[in-house]
Short mmCIF file of C-alpha atoms in Angstrom, two decimals:
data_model
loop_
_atom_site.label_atom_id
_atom_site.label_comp_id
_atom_site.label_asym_id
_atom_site.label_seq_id
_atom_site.Cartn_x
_atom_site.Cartn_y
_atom_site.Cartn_z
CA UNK A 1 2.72 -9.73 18.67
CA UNK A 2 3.55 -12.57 20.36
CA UNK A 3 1.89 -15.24 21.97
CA UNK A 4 3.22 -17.79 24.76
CA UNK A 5 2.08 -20.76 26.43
CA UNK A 6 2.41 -21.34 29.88
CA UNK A 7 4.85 -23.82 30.60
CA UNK A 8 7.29 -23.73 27.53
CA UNK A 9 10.60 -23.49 26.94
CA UNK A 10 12.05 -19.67 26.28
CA UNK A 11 10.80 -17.76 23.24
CA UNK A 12 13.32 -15.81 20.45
CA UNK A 13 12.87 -12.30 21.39
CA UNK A 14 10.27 -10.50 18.98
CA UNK A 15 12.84 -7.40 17.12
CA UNK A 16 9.37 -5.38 16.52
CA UNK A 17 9.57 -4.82 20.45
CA UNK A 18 12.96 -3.86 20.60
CA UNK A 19 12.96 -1.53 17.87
CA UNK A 20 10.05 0.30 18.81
CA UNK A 21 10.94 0.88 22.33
CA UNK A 22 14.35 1.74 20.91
CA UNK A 23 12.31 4.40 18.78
CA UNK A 24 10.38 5.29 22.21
CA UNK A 25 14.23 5.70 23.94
CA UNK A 26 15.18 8.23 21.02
CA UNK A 27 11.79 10.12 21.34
CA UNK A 28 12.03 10.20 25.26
CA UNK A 29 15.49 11.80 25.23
CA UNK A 30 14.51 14.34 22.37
CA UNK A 31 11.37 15.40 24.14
CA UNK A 32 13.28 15.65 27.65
CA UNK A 33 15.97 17.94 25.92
CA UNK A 34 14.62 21.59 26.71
CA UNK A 35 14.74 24.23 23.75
CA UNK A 36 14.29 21.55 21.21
CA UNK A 37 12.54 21.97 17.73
CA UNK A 38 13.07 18.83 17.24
CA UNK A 39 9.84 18.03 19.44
CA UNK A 40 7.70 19.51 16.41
CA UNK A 41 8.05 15.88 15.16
CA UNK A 42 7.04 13.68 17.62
CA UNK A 43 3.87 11.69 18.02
CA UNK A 44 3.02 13.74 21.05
CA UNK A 45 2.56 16.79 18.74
CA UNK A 46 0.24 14.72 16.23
CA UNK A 47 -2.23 12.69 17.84
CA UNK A 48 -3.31 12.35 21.52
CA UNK A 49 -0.72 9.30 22.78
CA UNK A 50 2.81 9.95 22.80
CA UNK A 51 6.11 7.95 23.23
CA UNK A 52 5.33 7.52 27.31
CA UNK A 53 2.07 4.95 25.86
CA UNK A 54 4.55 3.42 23.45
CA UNK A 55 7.24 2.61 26.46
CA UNK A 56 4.63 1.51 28.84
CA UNK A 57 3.20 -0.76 26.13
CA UNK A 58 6.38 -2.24 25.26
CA UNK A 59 7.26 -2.46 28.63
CA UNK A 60 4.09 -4.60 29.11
CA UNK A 61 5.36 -6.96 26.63
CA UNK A 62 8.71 -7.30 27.68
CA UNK A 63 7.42 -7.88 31.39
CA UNK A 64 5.40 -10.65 29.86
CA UNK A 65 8.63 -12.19 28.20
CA UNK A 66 10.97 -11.72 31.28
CA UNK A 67 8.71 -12.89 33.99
CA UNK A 68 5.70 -14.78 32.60
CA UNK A 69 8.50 -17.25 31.90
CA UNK A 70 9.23 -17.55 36.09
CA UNK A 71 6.16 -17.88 36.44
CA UNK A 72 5.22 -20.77 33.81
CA UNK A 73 8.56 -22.87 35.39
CA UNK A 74 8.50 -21.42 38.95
CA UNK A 75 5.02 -20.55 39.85
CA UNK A 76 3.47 -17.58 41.66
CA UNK A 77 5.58 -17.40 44.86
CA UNK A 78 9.15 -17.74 42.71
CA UNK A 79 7.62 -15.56 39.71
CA UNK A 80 6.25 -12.60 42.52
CA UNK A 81 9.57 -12.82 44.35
CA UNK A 82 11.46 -12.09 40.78
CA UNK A 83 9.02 -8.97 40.44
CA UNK A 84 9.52 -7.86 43.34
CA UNK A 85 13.62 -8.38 43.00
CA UNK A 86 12.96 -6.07 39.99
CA UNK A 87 11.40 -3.15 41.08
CA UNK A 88 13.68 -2.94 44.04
CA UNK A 89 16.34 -2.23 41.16
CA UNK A 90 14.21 0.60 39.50
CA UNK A 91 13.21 2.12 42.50
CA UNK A 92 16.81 2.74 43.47
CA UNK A 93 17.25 3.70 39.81
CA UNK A 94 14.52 6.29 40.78
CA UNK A 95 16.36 7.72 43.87
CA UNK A 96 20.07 8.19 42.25
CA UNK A 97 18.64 9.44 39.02
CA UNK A 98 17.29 11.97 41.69
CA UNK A 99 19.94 12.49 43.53
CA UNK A 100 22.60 13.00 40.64
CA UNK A 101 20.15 15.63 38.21
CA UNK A 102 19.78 17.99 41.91
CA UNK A 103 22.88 17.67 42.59
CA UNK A 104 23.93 18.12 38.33
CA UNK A 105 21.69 21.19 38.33
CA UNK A 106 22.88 23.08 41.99
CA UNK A 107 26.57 22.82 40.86
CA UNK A 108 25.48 24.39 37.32
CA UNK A 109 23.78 27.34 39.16
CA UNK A 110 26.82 27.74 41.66
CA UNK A 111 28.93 27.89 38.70
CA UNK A 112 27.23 30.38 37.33
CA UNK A 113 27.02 29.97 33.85
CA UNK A 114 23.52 31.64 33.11
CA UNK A 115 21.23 33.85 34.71
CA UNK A 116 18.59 31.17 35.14
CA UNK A 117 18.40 28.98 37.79
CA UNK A 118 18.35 25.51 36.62
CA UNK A 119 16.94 24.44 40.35
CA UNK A 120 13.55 26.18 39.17
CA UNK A 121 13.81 24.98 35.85
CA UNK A 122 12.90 21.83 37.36
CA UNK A 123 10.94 23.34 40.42
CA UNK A 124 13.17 21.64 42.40
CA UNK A 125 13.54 25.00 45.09
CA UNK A 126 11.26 23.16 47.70
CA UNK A 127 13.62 20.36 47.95
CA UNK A 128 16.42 22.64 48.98
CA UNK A 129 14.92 25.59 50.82
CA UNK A 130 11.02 23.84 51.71
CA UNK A 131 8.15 24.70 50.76
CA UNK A 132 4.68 25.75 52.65
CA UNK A 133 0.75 25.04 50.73
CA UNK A 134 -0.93 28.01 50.33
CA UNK A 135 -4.28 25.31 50.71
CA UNK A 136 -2.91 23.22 52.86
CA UNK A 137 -0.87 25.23 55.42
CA UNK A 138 1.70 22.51 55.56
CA UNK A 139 5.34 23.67 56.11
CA UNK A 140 7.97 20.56 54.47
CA UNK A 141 11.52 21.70 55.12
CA UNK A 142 14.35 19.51 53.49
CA UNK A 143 14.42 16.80 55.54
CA UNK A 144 10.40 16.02 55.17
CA UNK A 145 11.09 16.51 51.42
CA UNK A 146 13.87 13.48 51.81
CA UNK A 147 11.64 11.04 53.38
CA UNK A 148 8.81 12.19 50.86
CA UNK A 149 11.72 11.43 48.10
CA UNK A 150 12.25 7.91 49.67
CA UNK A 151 8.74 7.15 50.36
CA UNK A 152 7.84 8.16 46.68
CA UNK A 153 5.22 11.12 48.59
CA UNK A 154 7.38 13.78 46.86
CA UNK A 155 7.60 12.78 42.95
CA UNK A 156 8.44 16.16 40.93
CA UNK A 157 6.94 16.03 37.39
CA UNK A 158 10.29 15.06 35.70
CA UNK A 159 10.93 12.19 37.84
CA UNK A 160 7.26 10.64 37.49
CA UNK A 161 7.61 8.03 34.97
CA UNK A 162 9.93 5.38 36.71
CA UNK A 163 7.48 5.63 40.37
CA UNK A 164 4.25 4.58 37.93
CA UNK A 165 6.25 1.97 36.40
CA UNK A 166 7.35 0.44 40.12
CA UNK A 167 3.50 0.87 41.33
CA UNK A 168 2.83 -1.05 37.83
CA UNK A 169 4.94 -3.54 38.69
CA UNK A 170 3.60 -4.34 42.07
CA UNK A 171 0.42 -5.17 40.38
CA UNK A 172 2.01 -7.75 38.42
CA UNK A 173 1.66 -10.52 41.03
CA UNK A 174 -2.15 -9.67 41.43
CA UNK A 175 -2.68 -10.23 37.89
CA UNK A 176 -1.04 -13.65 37.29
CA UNK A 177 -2.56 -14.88 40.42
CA UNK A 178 -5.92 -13.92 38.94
CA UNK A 179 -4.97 -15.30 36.10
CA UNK A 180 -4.26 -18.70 37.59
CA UNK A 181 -8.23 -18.67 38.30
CA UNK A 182 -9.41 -17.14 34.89
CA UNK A 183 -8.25 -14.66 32.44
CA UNK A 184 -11.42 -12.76 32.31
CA UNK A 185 -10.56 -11.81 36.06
CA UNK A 186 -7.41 -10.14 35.26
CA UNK A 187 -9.25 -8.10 32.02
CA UNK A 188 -12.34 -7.05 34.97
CA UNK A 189 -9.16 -6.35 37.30
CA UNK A 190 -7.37 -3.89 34.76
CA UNK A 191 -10.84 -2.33 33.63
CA UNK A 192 -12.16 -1.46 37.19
CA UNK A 193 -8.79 -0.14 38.25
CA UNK A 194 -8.92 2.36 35.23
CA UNK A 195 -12.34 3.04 35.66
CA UNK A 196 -12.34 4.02 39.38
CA UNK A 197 -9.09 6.32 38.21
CA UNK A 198 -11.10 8.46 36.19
CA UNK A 199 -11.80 11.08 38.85
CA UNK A 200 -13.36 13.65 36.16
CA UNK A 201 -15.26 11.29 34.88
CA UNK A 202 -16.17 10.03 38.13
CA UNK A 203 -17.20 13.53 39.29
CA UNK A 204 -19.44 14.30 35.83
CA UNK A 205 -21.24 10.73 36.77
CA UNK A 206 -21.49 11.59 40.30
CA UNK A 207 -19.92 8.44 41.82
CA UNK A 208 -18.19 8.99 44.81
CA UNK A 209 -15.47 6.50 44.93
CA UNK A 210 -11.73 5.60 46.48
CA UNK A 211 -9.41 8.19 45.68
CA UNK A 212 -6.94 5.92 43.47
CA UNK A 213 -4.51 8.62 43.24
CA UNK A 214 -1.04 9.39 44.74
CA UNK A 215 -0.15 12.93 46.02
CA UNK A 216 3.28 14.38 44.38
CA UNK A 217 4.28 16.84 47.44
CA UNK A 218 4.20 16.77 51.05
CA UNK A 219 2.50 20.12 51.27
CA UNK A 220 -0.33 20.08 48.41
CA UNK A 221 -2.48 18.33 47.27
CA UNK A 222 -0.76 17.87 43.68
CA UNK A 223 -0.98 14.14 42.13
CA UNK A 224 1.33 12.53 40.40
CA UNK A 225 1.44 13.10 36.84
CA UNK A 226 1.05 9.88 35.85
CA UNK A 227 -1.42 7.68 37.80
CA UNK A 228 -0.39 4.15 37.64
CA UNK A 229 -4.00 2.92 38.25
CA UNK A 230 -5.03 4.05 34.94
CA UNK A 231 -1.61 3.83 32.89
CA UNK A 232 -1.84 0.28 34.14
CA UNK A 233 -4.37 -0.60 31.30
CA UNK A 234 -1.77 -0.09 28.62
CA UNK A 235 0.89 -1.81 30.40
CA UNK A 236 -1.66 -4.71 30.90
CA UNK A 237 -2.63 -4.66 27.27
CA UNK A 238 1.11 -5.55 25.86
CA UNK A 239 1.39 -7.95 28.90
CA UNK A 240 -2.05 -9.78 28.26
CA UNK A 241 -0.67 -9.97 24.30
CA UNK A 242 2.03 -11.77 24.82
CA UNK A 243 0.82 -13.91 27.17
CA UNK A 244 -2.00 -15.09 24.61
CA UNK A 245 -4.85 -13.47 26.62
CA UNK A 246 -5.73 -11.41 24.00
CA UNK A 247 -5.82 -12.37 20.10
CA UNK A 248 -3.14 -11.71 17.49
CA UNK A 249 -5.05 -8.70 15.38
CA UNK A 250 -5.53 -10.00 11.73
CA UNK A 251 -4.05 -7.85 9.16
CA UNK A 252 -6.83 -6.69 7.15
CA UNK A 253 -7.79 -3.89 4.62
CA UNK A 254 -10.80 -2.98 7.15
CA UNK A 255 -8.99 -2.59 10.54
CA UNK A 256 -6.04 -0.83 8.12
CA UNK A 257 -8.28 1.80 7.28
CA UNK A 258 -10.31 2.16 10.85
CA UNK A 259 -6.48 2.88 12.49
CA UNK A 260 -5.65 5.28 9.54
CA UNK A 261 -9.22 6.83 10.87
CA UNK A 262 -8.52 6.95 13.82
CA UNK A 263 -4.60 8.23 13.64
CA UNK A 264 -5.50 10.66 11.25
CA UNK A 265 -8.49 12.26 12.47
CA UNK A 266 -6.43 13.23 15.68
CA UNK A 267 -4.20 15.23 13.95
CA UNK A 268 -6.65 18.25 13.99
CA UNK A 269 -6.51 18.28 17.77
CA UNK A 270 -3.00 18.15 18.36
CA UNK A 271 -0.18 20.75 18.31
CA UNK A 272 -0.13 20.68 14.45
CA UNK A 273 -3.66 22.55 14.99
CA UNK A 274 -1.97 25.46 16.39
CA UNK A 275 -0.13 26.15 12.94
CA UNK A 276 -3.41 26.75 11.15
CA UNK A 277 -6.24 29.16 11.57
CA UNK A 278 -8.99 26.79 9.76
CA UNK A 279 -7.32 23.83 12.00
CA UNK A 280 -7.77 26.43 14.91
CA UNK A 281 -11.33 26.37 14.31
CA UNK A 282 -12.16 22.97 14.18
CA UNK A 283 -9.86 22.43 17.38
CA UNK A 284 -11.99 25.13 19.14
CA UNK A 285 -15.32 24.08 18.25
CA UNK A 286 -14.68 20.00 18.49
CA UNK A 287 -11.98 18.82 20.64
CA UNK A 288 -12.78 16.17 22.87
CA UNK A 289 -13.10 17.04 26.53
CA UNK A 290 -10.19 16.82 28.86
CA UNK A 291 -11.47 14.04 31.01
CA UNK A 292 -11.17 11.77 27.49
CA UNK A 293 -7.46 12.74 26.92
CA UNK A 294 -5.87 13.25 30.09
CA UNK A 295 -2.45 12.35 30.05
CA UNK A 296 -2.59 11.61 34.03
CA UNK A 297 -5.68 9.69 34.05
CA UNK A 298 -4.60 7.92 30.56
CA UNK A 299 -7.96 9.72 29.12
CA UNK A 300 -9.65 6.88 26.79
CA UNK A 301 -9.14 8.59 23.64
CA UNK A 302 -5.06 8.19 24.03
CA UNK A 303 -5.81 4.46 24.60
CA UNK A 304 -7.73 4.46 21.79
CA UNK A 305 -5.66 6.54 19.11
CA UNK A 306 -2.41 4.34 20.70
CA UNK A 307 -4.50 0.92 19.24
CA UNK A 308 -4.39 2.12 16.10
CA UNK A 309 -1.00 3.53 16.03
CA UNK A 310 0.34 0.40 17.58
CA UNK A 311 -1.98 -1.52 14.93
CA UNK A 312 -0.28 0.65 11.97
CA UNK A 313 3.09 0.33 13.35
CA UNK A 314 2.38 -3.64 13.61
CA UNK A 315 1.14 -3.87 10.07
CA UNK A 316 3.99 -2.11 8.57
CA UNK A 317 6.87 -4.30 10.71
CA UNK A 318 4.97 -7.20 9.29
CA UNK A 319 4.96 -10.83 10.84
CA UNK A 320 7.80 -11.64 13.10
CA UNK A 321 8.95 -8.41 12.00
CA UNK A 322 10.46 -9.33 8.26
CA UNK A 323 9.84 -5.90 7.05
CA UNK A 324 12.46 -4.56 9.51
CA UNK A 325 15.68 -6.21 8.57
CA UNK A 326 13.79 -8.45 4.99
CA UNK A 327 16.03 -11.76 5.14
CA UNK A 328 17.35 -12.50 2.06
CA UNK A 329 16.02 -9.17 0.51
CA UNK A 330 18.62 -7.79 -2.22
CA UNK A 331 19.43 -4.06 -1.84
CA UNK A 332 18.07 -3.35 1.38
CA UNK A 333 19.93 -0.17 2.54
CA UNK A 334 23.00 -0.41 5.19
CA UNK A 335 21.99 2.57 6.36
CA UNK A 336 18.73 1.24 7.19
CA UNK A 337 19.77 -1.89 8.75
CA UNK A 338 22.48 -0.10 10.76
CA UNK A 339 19.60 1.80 12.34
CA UNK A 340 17.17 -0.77 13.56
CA UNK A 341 20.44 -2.45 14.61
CA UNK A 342 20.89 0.18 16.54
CA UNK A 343 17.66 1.13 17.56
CA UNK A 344 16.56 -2.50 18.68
CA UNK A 345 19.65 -2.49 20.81
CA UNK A 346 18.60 0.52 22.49
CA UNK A 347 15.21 -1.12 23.31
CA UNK A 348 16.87 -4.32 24.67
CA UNK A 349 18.44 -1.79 27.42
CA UNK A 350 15.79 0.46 28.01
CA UNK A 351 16.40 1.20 31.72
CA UNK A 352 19.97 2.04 31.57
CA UNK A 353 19.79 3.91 28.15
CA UNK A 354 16.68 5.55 30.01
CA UNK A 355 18.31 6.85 33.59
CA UNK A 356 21.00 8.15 30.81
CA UNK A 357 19.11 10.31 28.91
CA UNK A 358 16.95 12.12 31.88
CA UNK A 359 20.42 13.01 32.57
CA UNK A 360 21.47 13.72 29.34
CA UNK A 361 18.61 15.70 28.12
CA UNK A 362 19.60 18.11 31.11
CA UNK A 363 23.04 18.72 30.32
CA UNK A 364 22.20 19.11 25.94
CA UNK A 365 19.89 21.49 27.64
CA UNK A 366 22.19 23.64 29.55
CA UNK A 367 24.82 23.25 26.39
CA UNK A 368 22.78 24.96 24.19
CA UNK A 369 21.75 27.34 26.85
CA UNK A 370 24.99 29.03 26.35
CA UNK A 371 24.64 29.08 22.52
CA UNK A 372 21.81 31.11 20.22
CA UNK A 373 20.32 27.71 19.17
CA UNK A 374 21.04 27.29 15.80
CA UNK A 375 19.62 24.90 13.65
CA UNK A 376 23.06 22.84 13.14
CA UNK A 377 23.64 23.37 16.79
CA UNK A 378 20.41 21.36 18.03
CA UNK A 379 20.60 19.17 14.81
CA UNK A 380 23.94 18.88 16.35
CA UNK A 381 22.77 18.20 20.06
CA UNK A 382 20.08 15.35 19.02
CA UNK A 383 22.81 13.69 16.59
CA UNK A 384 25.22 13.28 19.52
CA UNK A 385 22.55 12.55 22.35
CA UNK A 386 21.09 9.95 20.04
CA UNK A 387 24.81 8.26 19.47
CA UNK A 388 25.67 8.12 23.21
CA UNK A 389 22.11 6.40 23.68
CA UNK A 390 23.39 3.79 20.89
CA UNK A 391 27.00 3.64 23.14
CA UNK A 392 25.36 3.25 26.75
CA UNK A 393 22.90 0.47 25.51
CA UNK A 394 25.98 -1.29 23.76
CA UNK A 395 28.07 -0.71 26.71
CA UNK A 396 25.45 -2.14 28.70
CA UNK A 397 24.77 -5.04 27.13
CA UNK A 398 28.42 -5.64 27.61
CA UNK A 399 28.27 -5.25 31.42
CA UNK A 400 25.08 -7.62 30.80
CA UNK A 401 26.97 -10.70 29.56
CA UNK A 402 29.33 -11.09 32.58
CA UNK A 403 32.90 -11.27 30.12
CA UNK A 404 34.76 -11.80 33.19
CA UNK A 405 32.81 -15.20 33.44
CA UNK A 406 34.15 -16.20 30.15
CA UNK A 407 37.27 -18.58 29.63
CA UNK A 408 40.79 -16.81 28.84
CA UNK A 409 41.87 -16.35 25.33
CA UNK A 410 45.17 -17.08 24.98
#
């Protein structure tokens, strides 16, 4: 992890970042593929956290990189005003991602490929035909589902990660300005905000408090699945890193073996559970409640298991990340290299490689719809999906460097 001080020049990049949100990326677009077994694998299925705490967390980081540096030269009013500039970009990312997947999935069901309606498949029917709460009453037709679309009021469960991150974002000025007074503000900032997001936990204390939570649909009262208020506290955590708020963890044969603890003795809970009757048991009988591993609330227990995966995964990368790509190392596998080459370039574009793959675990989707699923034909589906990841992020790195700025070669 690294550290910065305010005021200096521009840091190398840290490669551990990149390559594990490149790993996130790969994760993301297997998980968002539908009708993959390939989802048996992922962390999501072995401990409480998932890839979404690993994204957020690097995301934190690479926030810290990109615009604690405007801050440091520019100050607050500059820095904010480069935030801002920023999540104007991913909300419109938000919108046409949108836009282009209804659109992707009402020509698919016109066409009339398969009996299922890929509109449902994404309960996307209220946007098109409206929709009227059986507890509320309220009728939203079409056009109150477009300005809820606009106004981020209607956020189906699909397209709920990139609204958290904007809401995320916003907060970002708050912090560094409470930071300008004292550190310990912005760590009672982040705390409070998760705390008072709790709602379950809340509601077993008996504190009535503000309702930190958005609502999803015009005519429910559904919240979004992720509540920024909360997942804030991860994003926060990889920022305050970074920034040199928080220590660099030592490595040490101790905290090794408390993470291993800790990653390890989740495993009963999780979906590997399910494949064993004595597992079974022990998940009945001694899983944590709900309100400590909510996935909207960002339950404590994920935040906790994520430290010491994040820990693990920090210890193995090893300083500066040398155990990635070992310099000077003889015999080091090119197959190896080529793929956290690859997968670090994928983290360096993680919003474009992103918006791809929420499209492209759609269409792999509807692909093998129209096959019996196979295993070489989803083997076959994650190979390709993972290669046109590795293409957009190369492709946009190219779009990223502005060639047409460079001088003519003869």
């Amino acid at each position: 992890m690294q550290n910065t001080t305010p005021g200096a020049g521009p840091r190398v990049r840290d490669p551990r970042l990149d390559f594990y949100r490149g790993i996130a990326m790969f994760i993301i677009l297997t998980a968002h593929t539908p009708g993959n077994f390939f989802t048996r694998w992922i962390p999501a299925r072995w401990g409480f956290s998932d890839a979404t705490e690993i994204f957020v967390f690097c995301s934190g980081m690479a926030s810290a990189i990109a615009f604690g540096a405007s801050y440091d030269r520019r100050g607050w009013l500059i820095g904010s005003a480069r935030v801002l500039f920023r999540v104007w970009q991913v909300y419109w990312a938000h919108i046409c991602l949108f836009l282009f997947i209804a659109m992707m999935v009402a020509w698919w069901d016109q066409i009339g490929f398969s009996d299922k309606s890929y509109i449902n498949s994404l309960n996307l029917t209220p946007f098109f035909t409206g929709r009227t709460g059986s507890e509320t009453g309220i009728v939203a037709v079409t056009s109150d589902n477009l300005i809820g679309l606009m106004t981020l009021s209607y956020v189906p469960n699909y397209f709920d990660i990139l609204p958290m991150y904007i809401v995320i974002l916003c907060l970002m000025p708050v912090v560094m300005g409470l930071a300008r007074i004292h550190v310990a503000l912005v760590f009672a900032f982040s705390i409070a905000l998760w705390f008072f997001a709790q709602s379950r936990i809340l509601d077993w204390l008996g504190i009535a408090a503000i309702d930190l939570h958005f609502n999803a649909e015009p005519w429910s009262h559904r919240e979004w699945f992720f509540n920024p208020f909360a997942w804030q506290l991860i994003f926060f955590t990889g920022f305050a890193f970074v920034r040199g708020w928080l220590p660099r963890p030592p490595i040490h044969p101790v905290l090794i073996i408390a993470a291993l603890v800790v990653v390890i003795g989740n495993m009963p809970f999780s979906s590997v559970g399910g494949r064993y009757e004595w597992l079974d048991v022990v998940n009945a009988q001694w899983k944590p409640s709900t309100m400590l591993i909510t996935k909207t609330d960002f339950g404590i227990l994920r935040y906790v298991h994520f430290l010491g995966l994040a820990y693990l995964g920090y210890v193995i990368a090893g300083d500066g990340g040398r155990r990635l790509l070992p310099i000077g190392k003889q015999g080091i596998s090119r197959v190896w290299k080529w793929l956290v080459t690859f997968a670090t370039k994928v983290g360096q574009q993680s919003l474009a490689v992103f918006i791809f793959s929420m499209v492209l675990g759609r269409i792999l989707g509807m692909l093998m719809d129209q096959t019996e699923r196979s295993i070489a034909v989803v083997t076959s589906a994650n190979l390709i999906g993972w290669a046109l990841l590795i293409c957009v992020a190369y492709i946009a790195a190219w779009f990223k460097s502005q060639p047409w700025k460079r001088p003519a070669v003869a």
